[in-house]
Amino acid sequence: MMIRFAILPLILALNFSMCKKNPSAADSSKPAASSSPPAEASTAASTGVSAGPASSPARINKPVVDQTAQTIIFCYHLLVDKVRYPGTEITPAAFEAQMKQLKDRGITVIPMQDLLAWKRGEKSIPPRCAIITFDDGYKSQYEVAWPILKKYGYPFTMFIYTEGVRGGSLGGGGAITWEQLADMRDNGVDIEAHSATHQDLREGHTITLASPGGKKTRTKLTGPQYEQWVQNEVVGCKQLLEQRLGIKINCFAVPFGNYNEHVKELARNAGYEAMFTVYGQPITFTSPMDSIGRYAIEANKPKVFEDAVKMIGASTSGGAPVAEVGAKDLATQPADGETVRTALPLIKANLSGIGQIEPGSVQMRVSGLGVVPATYDPKTGTVSYQVTQKLREKSCSVFVSAKSQGKKVEAHWTFGIEESPARAVPPAAQTPKK
Ligand SMILES: [Zn+2]
């Protein structure tokens, strides 16, 4: 019992860094991916968006999203049997071992669009997630990576630079084809933008221009010439992908991660919701959407993957490792995702499933109140607190932590509050006023 508790939600951190261009995961508006997990179902289940039966009179319209969740995003390039350029290559075996590790460590691979929906406050994601992205558009991503991802049922995103697709001025023999991209699209793979020619997008930086005759010139563009060029890189590539594939693009992976405020503004105006770099870091609810870091995975730097995974497992404060426990296992009251009719709820959780609790180690935190003087009954394993000061927000997060066998164990959940004066107290319980 206690083992289950300690191990189950031991969610480990994963870090991803984004590389230049990668196509990405499934959009819910796209055909259901065979490789996509049942996002709606798993979301509802893990976040308790649905209200509990008896105790919750109302359903909240907008889900109360778990703002403590974290995601790491991985960026891959080429899959090759023999690595020659470790900066962008990885063997299929190493790639598959990493995919397996995510599964073994209980890290949920989610579609990119779930991350965006979560950031919009529309849907919850599991507490510890990973997103898989591929940059540039290589046929090995279609031929080698995709079958492995199908095996694990993982959604993923492809970031494509349009001139790098086969037939484009930069699309060589290893490039993915438009037909392969269409096949991926039809199977729910998320396809997103990574510029037109994959170069430094900042004004005045040296770039290569290809003339219609195929002649290449190194140059630095400024002024109106630069504006015209960068417009095509940021906006033109989006339009081309949308038109050729009949899709909606809302993500932009910045080539080399090199951009500035002007490029960001162009991208925002073009309708991109998120911009990605290759500076890996765990993505939290408050991470800015115009610089989402990905962990670039390189063949000779296995530590990047390891560290990313560890990042998401550790507490965000950088403190001692904490084992996460699912709120469901604690029979919490109010339940996770439930909406209550009172701003003065009784908050309870049953810790008996955690195992031996160290005396005095039980702590309850409530959003808007901080640490509260909760009581813990060692006989029943129940920690409870009757709120005495009205909760002001529409949603309330509770964190319960305790020490068990020297380890800190923590659970958190969120419930909604919708005080309706007329029906706040059931008629039977009403007492005459004054
Ligand atoms: Zn790239």
Tab-separated table of C-alpha atoms and ligand atoms in Angstrom:
chain	number	residue	atom	x	y	z
A	1	MET	CA	0.000	0.000	0.000
A	2	MET	CA	2.563	2.497	1.005
A	3	ILE	CA	4.837	1.411	-1.757
A	4	ARG	CA	2.179	2.057	-4.299
A	5	PHE	CA	1.718	5.448	-2.873
A	6	ALA	CA	5.335	6.405	-2.905
A	7	ILE	CA	6.196	5.052	-6.306
A	8	LEU	CA	3.144	5.674	-8.372
A	9	PRO	CA	3.282	9.380	-8.801
A	10	LEU	CA	6.970	9.683	-8.471
A	11	ILE	CA	7.065	11.837	-11.420
A	12	LEU	CA	10.371	12.725	-12.758
A	13	ALA	CA	11.339	15.795	-14.500
A	14	LEU	CA	12.199	15.833	-18.080
A	15	ASN	CA	13.789	18.622	-19.880
A	16	PHE	CA	13.551	19.245	-23.496
A	17	SER	CA	15.227	21.734	-25.565
A	18	MET	CA	13.978	22.746	-28.870
A	19	CYS	CA	16.054	22.616	-31.860
A	20	LYS	CA	15.524	24.631	-34.848
A	21	LYS	CA	12.660	23.217	-36.588
A	22	ASN	CA	10.365	20.502	-35.623
A	23	PRO	CA	6.944	19.436	-36.569
A	24	SER	CA	4.650	18.962	-33.770
A	25	ALA	CA	1.895	17.145	-32.183
A	26	ALA	CA	-1.688	16.634	-32.786
A	27	ASP	CA	-4.190	19.399	-32.902
A	28	SER	CA	-7.473	18.411	-31.488
A	29	SER	CA	-9.127	19.821	-34.563
A	30	LYS	CA	-7.182	17.492	-36.751
A	31	PRO	CA	-8.194	13.915	-37.389
A	32	ALA	CA	-7.752	11.834	-34.312
A	33	ALA	CA	-4.283	10.481	-34.292
A	34	SER	CA	-3.893	6.821	-33.863
A	35	SER	CA	-0.853	7.739	-31.886
A	36	SER	CA	-2.568	10.297	-29.714
A	37	PRO	CA	-3.759	9.313	-26.306
A	38	PRO	CA	-7.393	9.946	-25.516
A	39	ALA	CA	-6.637	13.410	-24.329
A	40	GLU	CA	-10.085	14.384	-23.182
A	41	ALA	CA	-10.614	11.267	-21.183
A	42	SER	CA	-7.241	11.261	-19.558
A	43	THR	CA	-7.495	14.923	-18.782
A	44	ALA	CA	-10.799	14.616	-17.092
A	45	ALA	CA	-9.610	11.649	-15.152
A	46	SER	CA	-6.390	13.132	-13.988
A	47	THR	CA	-7.635	16.542	-13.127
A	48	GLY	CA	-11.017	15.669	-11.817
A	49	VAL	CA	-12.661	18.227	-14.004
A	50	SER	CA	-15.911	16.452	-13.556
A	51	ALA	CA	-17.663	17.133	-10.335
A	52	GLY	CA	-18.115	14.456	-7.746
A	53	PRO	CA	-21.587	13.009	-7.537
A	54	ALA	CA	-23.295	13.711	-4.246
A	55	SER	CA	-21.255	16.445	-2.716
A	56	SER	CA	-21.042	18.742	-5.686
A	57	PRO	CA	-24.178	20.517	-6.695
A	58	ALA	CA	-22.664	22.347	-9.612
A	59	ARG	CA	-20.325	21.684	-12.473
A	60	ILE	CA	-17.891	24.347	-13.302
A	61	ASN	CA	-18.014	25.510	-16.875
A	62	LYS	CA	-14.347	26.178	-17.303
A	63	PRO	CA	-12.111	23.462	-16.009
A	64	VAL	CA	-10.015	24.316	-13.027
A	65	VAL	CA	-6.634	23.585	-14.526
A	66	ASP	CA	-3.788	22.281	-12.441
A	67	GLN	CA	-1.409	25.215	-12.468
A	68	THR	CA	1.334	23.235	-10.779
A	69	ALA	CA	1.862	20.877	-13.720
A	70	GLN	CA	5.160	20.958	-15.592
A	71	THR	CA	6.211	19.929	-19.055
A	72	ILE	CA	9.544	19.319	-20.659
A	73	ILE	CA	9.872	19.493	-24.419
A	74	PHE	CA	12.391	17.448	-26.353
A	75	CYS	CA	13.802	18.420	-29.708
A	76	TYR	CA	15.220	15.783	-32.027
A	77	HIS	CA	16.656	15.985	-35.511
A	78	LEU	CA	18.007	13.000	-37.456
A	79	LEU	CA	17.833	9.315	-36.653
A	80	VAL	CA	20.791	7.405	-38.110
A	81	ASP	CA	22.360	4.003	-37.513
A	82	LYS	CA	25.851	5.444	-37.474
A	83	VAL	CA	26.259	8.829	-35.835
A	84	ARG	CA	28.608	11.176	-37.662
A	85	TYR	CA	27.214	14.523	-36.537
A	86	PRO	CA	26.336	13.998	-32.892
A	87	GLY	CA	24.949	17.533	-32.583
A	88	THR	CA	21.875	16.623	-34.587
A	89	GLU	CA	21.881	12.845	-34.801
A	90	ILE	CA	20.828	9.975	-32.585
A	91	THR	CA	20.613	6.220	-33.207
A	92	PRO	CA	17.170	4.622	-33.349
A	93	ALA	CA	18.147	2.430	-30.391
A	94	ALA	CA	19.088	5.414	-28.226
A	95	PHE	CA	15.922	7.217	-29.259
A	96	GLU	CA	13.757	4.257	-28.404
A	97	ALA	CA	15.508	3.828	-25.048
A	98	GLN	CA	14.591	7.412	-24.200
A	99	MET	CA	10.973	6.871	-25.217
A	100	LYS	CA	10.871	3.815	-22.989
A	101	GLN	CA	12.380	5.748	-20.129
A	102	LEU	CA	9.579	8.289	-20.276
A	103	LYS	CA	7.087	5.468	-19.989
A	104	ASP	CA	8.990	3.709	-17.211
A	105	ARG	CA	9.253	6.901	-15.214
A	106	GLY	CA	5.580	7.673	-15.469
A	107	ILE	CA	6.022	10.822	-17.518
A	108	THR	CA	3.010	11.402	-19.737
A	109	VAL	CA	3.730	12.365	-23.328
A	110	ILE	CA	1.101	14.904	-24.359
A	111	PRO	CA	0.315	16.600	-27.670
A	112	MET	CA	1.660	20.127	-28.121
A	113	GLN	CA	-1.887	21.402	-28.492
A	114	ASP	CA	-2.703	20.166	-24.989
A	115	LEU	CA	0.075	22.346	-23.635
A	116	LEU	CA	-1.381	25.372	-25.427
A	117	ALA	CA	-4.904	24.584	-24.220
A	118	TRP	CA	-3.590	24.262	-20.675
A	119	LYS	CA	-1.828	27.623	-20.941
A	120	ARG	CA	-5.119	29.131	-22.118
A	121	GLY	CA	-6.761	27.679	-19.015
A	122	GLU	CA	-8.994	25.419	-21.092
A	123	LYS	CA	-7.788	22.007	-20.095
A	124	SER	CA	-5.653	20.349	-17.516
A	125	ILE	CA	-2.598	18.251	-18.205
A	126	PRO	CA	-1.047	15.570	-15.998
A	127	PRO	CA	1.344	16.870	-13.313
A	128	ARG	CA	4.509	15.813	-15.149
A	129	CYS	CA	4.486	15.780	-18.941
A	130	ALA	CA	6.782	15.603	-21.901
A	131	ILE	CA	6.325	16.765	-25.477
A	132	ILE	CA	8.284	15.293	-28.360
A	133	THR	CA	9.240	17.466	-31.297
A	134	PHE	CA	11.327	16.988	-34.426
A	135	ASP	CA	12.995	19.814	-36.256
A	136	ASP	CA	13.718	20.512	-39.910
A	137	GLY	CA	11.813	17.705	-41.631
A	138	TYR	CA	13.953	14.654	-42.400
A	139	LYS	CA	12.699	11.479	-43.948
A	140	SER	CA	14.241	9.497	-41.061
A	141	GLN	CA	11.682	11.175	-38.836
A	142	TYR	CA	8.965	9.682	-41.015
A	143	GLU	CA	10.606	6.319	-41.647
A	144	VAL	CA	12.345	5.595	-38.362
A	145	ALA	CA	11.067	7.792	-35.543
A	146	TRP	CA	7.386	7.619	-36.357
A	147	PRO	CA	7.087	3.796	-36.125
A	148	ILE	CA	8.796	3.894	-32.722
A	149	LEU	CA	6.451	6.613	-31.514
A	150	LYS	CA	3.453	4.660	-32.788
A	151	LYS	CA	4.626	1.703	-30.762
A	152	TYR	CA	4.487	3.805	-27.603
A	153	GLY	CA	1.348	5.656	-28.614
A	154	TYR	CA	3.094	9.004	-28.267
A	155	PRO	CA	1.846	12.127	-30.033
A	156	PHE	CA	4.487	14.453	-31.454
A	157	THR	CA	5.109	17.652	-33.385
A	158	MET	CA	7.068	18.253	-36.593
A	159	PHE	CA	8.650	21.715	-37.065
A	160	ILE	CA	9.180	22.196	-40.802
A	161	TYR	CA	11.140	24.807	-42.743
A	162	THR	CA	9.450	24.971	-46.078
A	163	GLU	CA	12.466	25.287	-48.377
A	164	GLY	CA	13.890	22.177	-46.686
A	165	VAL	CA	11.038	19.935	-47.817
A	166	ARG	CA	11.976	17.727	-50.783
A	167	GLY	CA	11.807	19.789	-53.950
A	168	GLY	CA	12.588	23.019	-52.111
A	169	SER	CA	15.834	24.934	-52.653
A	170	LEU	CA	17.262	23.298	-49.516
A	171	GLY	CA	15.522	19.935	-49.668
A	172	GLY	CA	18.184	17.308	-50.285
A	173	GLY	CA	18.012	13.544	-50.369
A	174	GLY	CA	17.377	13.205	-46.660
A	175	ALA	CA	14.476	15.628	-46.722
A	176	ILE	CA	10.906	14.700	-45.940
A	177	THR	CA	8.396	14.954	-48.798
A	178	TRP	CA	5.073	16.781	-48.901
A	179	GLU	CA	3.377	13.402	-49.361
A	180	GLN	CA	4.976	12.079	-46.183
A	181	LEU	CA	3.903	15.193	-44.314
A	182	ALA	CA	0.356	14.733	-45.590
A	183	ASP	CA	0.400	11.135	-44.376
A	184	MET	CA	1.529	12.291	-40.944
A	185	ARG	CA	-1.147	14.981	-40.919
A	186	ASP	CA	-3.797	12.385	-41.771
A	187	ASN	CA	-2.684	10.345	-38.808
A	188	GLY	CA	-2.880	13.153	-36.305
A	189	VAL	CA	0.722	14.295	-36.240
A	190	ASP	CA	0.999	17.991	-35.423
A	191	ILE	CA	2.845	19.950	-38.100
A	192	GLU	CA	4.168	23.410	-37.281
A	193	ALA	CA	6.441	26.095	-38.706
A	194	HIS	CA	10.216	26.523	-38.540
A	195	SER	CA	10.754	29.369	-41.067
A	196	ALA	CA	11.323	29.228	-44.822
A	197	THR	CA	15.098	28.922	-45.151
A	198	HIS	CA	16.267	28.236	-41.593
A	199	GLN	CA	18.518	31.222	-40.912
A	200	ASP	CA	19.198	33.842	-38.262
A	201	LEU	CA	16.061	35.999	-38.347
A	202	ARG	CA	17.546	39.143	-36.814
A	203	GLU	CA	18.132	42.201	-38.973
A	204	GLY	CA	21.680	42.731	-40.164
A	205	HIS	CA	22.879	39.168	-39.656
A	206	THR	CA	24.641	37.356	-42.454
A	207	ILE	CA	22.318	35.149	-44.439
A	208	THR	CA	22.421	33.231	-47.693
A	209	LEU	CA	20.077	34.151	-50.503
A	210	ALA	CA	19.376	31.826	-53.376
A	211	SER	CA	18.646	33.492	-56.696
A	212	PRO	CA	16.133	31.896	-59.073
A	213	GLY	CA	19.051	30.558	-61.068
A	214	GLY	CA	20.284	28.682	-58.019
A	215	LYS	CA	23.218	30.964	-57.348
A	216	LYS	CA	23.812	31.549	-53.654
A	217	THR	CA	24.934	34.849	-52.183
A	218	ARG	CA	26.044	35.662	-48.661
A	219	THR	CA	24.659	39.013	-47.601
A	220	LYS	CA	23.318	41.190	-44.805
A	221	LEU	CA	19.869	42.666	-45.251
A	222	THR	CA	18.572	45.821	-43.596
A	223	GLY	CA	15.590	48.120	-43.956
A	224	PRO	CA	12.755	47.299	-46.355
A	225	GLN	CA	14.727	44.453	-47.967
A	226	TYR	CA	15.144	42.790	-44.597
A	227	GLU	CA	11.470	43.321	-43.740
A	228	GLN	CA	10.387	41.653	-46.937
A	229	TRP	CA	12.738	38.737	-46.353
A	230	VAL	CA	11.828	38.191	-42.693
A	231	GLN	CA	8.128	38.456	-43.512
A	232	ASN	CA	8.497	35.450	-45.780
A	233	GLU	CA	10.491	33.558	-43.165
A	234	VAL	CA	7.947	34.068	-40.391
A	235	VAL	CA	4.617	34.570	-42.150
A	236	GLY	CA	5.206	33.124	-45.626
A	237	CYS	CA	6.256	29.732	-44.303
A	238	LYS	CA	3.133	29.570	-42.155
A	239	GLN	CA	0.901	30.376	-45.099
A	240	LEU	CA	2.646	27.864	-47.325
A	241	LEU	CA	2.312	25.035	-44.790
A	242	GLU	CA	-1.308	25.911	-44.147
A	243	GLN	CA	-2.119	26.018	-47.849
A	244	ARG	CA	-0.206	22.928	-48.932
A	245	LEU	CA	-1.461	20.786	-46.082
A	246	GLY	CA	-4.819	22.387	-45.282
A	247	ILE	CA	-3.941	22.793	-41.621
A	248	LYS	CA	-3.783	25.492	-38.984
A	249	ILE	CA	-0.336	26.472	-37.739
A	250	ASN	CA	0.002	28.092	-34.325
A	251	CYS	CA	3.557	27.241	-33.277
A	252	PHE	CA	6.839	28.656	-34.495
A	253	ALA	CA	10.206	27.113	-33.709
A	254	VAL	CA	12.792	29.825	-34.175
A	255	PRO	CA	15.825	28.683	-36.231
A	256	PHE	CA	18.814	28.353	-33.855
A	257	GLY	CA	16.686	30.118	-31.257
A	258	ASN	CA	17.929	33.435	-32.693
A	259	TYR	CA	15.300	36.149	-32.599
A	260	ASN	CA	14.413	39.457	-31.005
A	261	GLU	CA	11.392	41.584	-30.108
A	262	HIS	CA	10.737	42.526	-33.726
A	263	VAL	CA	10.619	38.908	-34.846
A	264	LYS	CA	8.384	38.068	-31.906
A	265	GLU	CA	6.006	40.821	-32.857
A	266	LEU	CA	5.837	39.614	-36.465
A	267	ALA	CA	5.097	36.109	-35.250
A	268	ARG	CA	2.415	37.246	-32.818
A	269	ASN	CA	0.754	39.331	-35.513
A	270	ALA	CA	0.829	36.355	-37.868
A	271	GLY	CA	-1.236	34.357	-35.386
A	272	TYR	CA	1.396	32.206	-33.740
A	273	GLU	CA	0.413	31.318	-30.212
A	274	ALA	CA	3.746	29.957	-29.132
A	275	MET	CA	7.394	30.424	-30.052
A	276	PHE	CA	10.082	27.895	-29.263
A	277	THR	CA	13.787	28.080	-28.582
A	278	VAL	CA	16.412	25.467	-27.766
A	279	TYR	CA	17.159	26.612	-24.233
A	280	GLY	CA	15.739	23.651	-22.369
A	281	GLN	CA	13.793	24.245	-19.188
A	282	PRO	CA	10.678	22.881	-17.536
A	283	ILE	CA	7.615	24.722	-18.807
A	284	THR	CA	5.289	25.937	-16.093
A	285	PHE	CA	1.896	27.620	-16.176
A	286	THR	CA	3.552	31.026	-16.078
A	287	SER	CA	6.272	30.409	-18.670
A	288	PRO	CA	6.093	33.089	-21.383
A	289	MET	CA	4.599	31.748	-24.595
A	290	ASP	CA	7.057	33.582	-26.839
A	291	SER	CA	10.144	31.776	-25.575
A	292	ILE	CA	9.314	28.199	-24.723
A	293	GLY	CA	12.555	26.299	-24.193
A	294	ARG	CA	13.152	22.832	-25.557
A	295	TYR	CA	15.890	20.349	-24.711
A	296	ALA	CA	17.893	19.576	-27.849
A	297	ILE	CA	18.908	15.943	-27.630
A	298	GLU	CA	22.364	15.150	-28.985
A	299	ALA	CA	23.968	11.758	-29.450
A	300	ASN	CA	27.030	12.469	-27.355
A	301	LYS	CA	25.251	14.342	-24.591
A	302	PRO	CA	22.976	11.757	-22.960
A	303	LYS	CA	23.077	13.886	-19.834
A	304	VAL	CA	20.796	16.470	-21.425
A	305	PHE	CA	17.988	13.937	-21.499
A	306	GLU	CA	18.800	12.630	-18.039
A	307	ASP	CA	18.919	16.111	-16.556
A	308	ALA	CA	15.672	17.064	-18.239
A	309	VAL	CA	13.958	14.042	-16.765
A	310	LYS	CA	15.380	14.876	-13.367
A	311	MET	CA	14.329	18.500	-13.619
A	312	ILE	CA	10.719	17.589	-13.833
A	313	GLY	CA	11.001	15.120	-10.981
A	314	ALA	CA	12.502	17.539	-8.528
A	315	SER	CA	10.455	20.085	-6.694
A	316	THR	CA	10.355	23.418	-8.445
A	317	SER	CA	12.044	25.122	-5.549
A	318	GLY	CA	15.099	23.014	-6.140
A	319	GLY	CA	14.641	21.569	-2.676
A	320	ALA	CA	14.640	17.958	-1.539
A	321	PRO	CA	12.974	15.466	-3.862
A	322	VAL	CA	9.302	15.024	-3.245
A	323	ALA	CA	7.196	12.018	-4.098
A	324	GLU	CA	3.886	13.083	-5.566
A	325	VAL	CA	0.731	11.323	-4.574
A	326	GLY	CA	-2.473	11.433	-6.571
A	327	ALA	CA	-5.273	13.297	-4.827
A	328	LYS	CA	-7.632	10.455	-5.675
A	329	ASP	CA	-5.667	8.107	-3.470
A	330	LEU	CA	-6.342	10.397	-0.543
A	331	ALA	CA	-10.137	10.477	-0.906
A	332	THR	CA	-9.971	14.226	-0.637
A	333	GLN	CA	-12.845	16.444	0.322
A	334	PRO	CA	-13.768	18.485	-1.633
A	335	ALA	CA	-12.709	16.192	-4.442
A	336	ASP	CA	-10.260	17.281	-7.110
A	337	GLY	CA	-12.179	19.293	-9.694
A	338	GLU	CA	-15.352	19.474	-7.632
A	339	THR	CA	-17.206	22.742	-7.211
A	340	VAL	CA	-18.576	23.569	-3.790
A	341	ARG	CA	-21.285	26.058	-2.909
A	342	THR	CA	-19.578	27.506	0.127
A	343	ALA	CA	-16.550	29.695	0.613
A	344	LEU	CA	-16.094	28.068	4.016
A	345	PRO	CA	-15.539	24.410	3.128
A	346	LEU	CA	-14.257	21.622	5.313
A	347	ILE	CA	-11.050	20.327	3.701
A	348	LYS	CA	-10.033	16.739	4.336
A	349	ALA	CA	-7.630	14.114	3.060
A	350	ASN	CA	-6.921	10.567	4.167
A	351	LEU	CA	-3.207	9.850	4.374
A	352	SER	CA	-3.466	6.252	5.557
A	353	GLY	CA	-2.425	4.930	2.155
A	354	ILE	CA	0.906	6.701	2.309
A	355	GLY	CA	2.284	4.467	5.020
A	356	GLN	CA	3.900	5.384	8.300
A	357	ILE	CA	3.629	9.128	8.769
A	358	GLU	CA	6.194	10.857	10.942
A	359	PRO	CA	4.479	12.600	13.847
A	360	GLY	CA	4.273	16.346	13.413
A	361	SER	CA	5.272	16.252	9.763
A	362	VAL	CA	1.805	16.736	8.304
A	363	GLN	CA	1.235	20.142	6.774
A	364	MET	CA	-1.648	21.639	4.809
A	365	ARG	CA	-1.408	24.696	2.600
A	366	VAL	CA	-4.418	26.391	1.078
A	367	SER	CA	-4.174	28.927	-1.731
A	368	GLY	CA	-5.091	32.370	-0.443
A	369	LEU	CA	-4.440	31.303	3.162
A	370	GLY	CA	-1.003	29.706	3.261
A	371	VAL	CA	-0.233	27.086	5.902
A	372	VAL	CA	-3.388	26.412	7.917
A	373	PRO	CA	-3.715	24.907	11.420
A	374	ALA	CA	-5.007	21.569	10.195
A	375	THR	CA	-5.531	18.692	12.578
A	376	TYR	CA	-4.144	15.239	11.947
A	377	ASP	CA	-5.644	12.162	13.514
A	378	PRO	CA	-3.024	9.372	13.511
A	379	LYS	CA	-5.697	6.747	14.224
A	380	THR	CA	-7.667	7.385	11.047
A	381	GLY	CA	-4.852	8.973	9.065
A	382	THR	CA	-7.112	11.938	8.345
A	383	VAL	CA	-5.904	15.497	8.079
A	384	SER	CA	-8.651	18.109	8.132
A	385	TYR	CA	-9.202	21.820	8.307
A	386	GLN	CA	-12.421	23.779	8.572
A	387	VAL	CA	-11.944	27.031	6.657
A	388	THR	CA	-12.886	29.912	8.924
A	389	GLN	CA	-12.126	32.817	6.657
A	390	LYS	CA	-14.015	32.986	3.377
A	391	LEU	CA	-12.031	31.834	0.354
A	392	ARG	CA	-12.014	34.686	-2.118
A	393	GLU	CA	-11.005	33.065	-5.367
A	394	LYS	CA	-13.153	30.942	-7.632
A	395	SER	CA	-10.711	28.091	-7.390
A	396	CYS	CA	-8.749	26.827	-4.439
A	397	SER	CA	-5.630	24.649	-4.430
A	398	VAL	CA	-4.732	22.517	-1.458
A	399	PHE	CA	-1.307	21.046	-0.801
A	400	VAL	CA	-0.849	18.350	1.805
A	401	SER	CA	2.605	17.120	2.655
A	402	ALA	CA	4.025	14.702	5.165
A	403	LYS	CA	7.165	12.768	5.868
A	404	SER	CA	7.121	9.024	5.513
A	405	GLN	CA	10.252	6.943	6.050
A	406	GLY	CA	12.384	10.046	5.800
A	407	LYS	CA	10.922	11.109	2.483
A	408	LYS	CA	8.672	14.032	1.808
A	409	VAL	CA	5.432	13.051	0.170
A	410	GLU	CA	3.095	15.613	-1.288
A	411	ALA	CA	-0.343	15.696	-2.857
A	412	HIS	CA	-2.206	18.627	-4.294
A	413	TRP	CA	-5.630	19.155	-5.734
A	414	THR	CA	-7.895	21.961	-6.791
A	415	PHE	CA	-11.572	22.569	-6.301
A	416	GLY	CA	-13.916	25.333	-7.419
A	417	ILE	CA	-16.070	27.638	-5.328
A	418	GLU	CA	-19.331	28.992	-6.584
A	419	GLU	CA	-21.147	30.579	-3.725
A	420	SER	CA	-24.787	31.004	-4.451
A	421	PRO	CA	-26.385	32.948	-1.610
A	422	ALA	CA	-29.853	31.636	-2.288
A	423	ARG	CA	-28.844	28.016	-2.131
A	424	ALA	CA	-25.711	28.153	-0.075
A	425	VAL	CA	-27.285	26.307	2.807
A	426	PRO	CA	-29.756	23.485	2.293
A	427	PRO	CA	-33.205	24.522	3.583
A	428	ALA	CA	-33.189	21.881	6.305
A	429	ALA	CA	-30.054	23.239	7.800
A	430	GLN	CA	-31.172	26.820	7.746
A	431	THR	CA	-31.714	28.492	11.038
A	432	PRO	CA	-33.827	31.587	11.494
A	433	LYS	CA	-31.736	34.666	11.202
A	434	LYS	CA	-31.489	36.900	14.209
B	1	ZN	ZN	16.140	23.533	-37.317
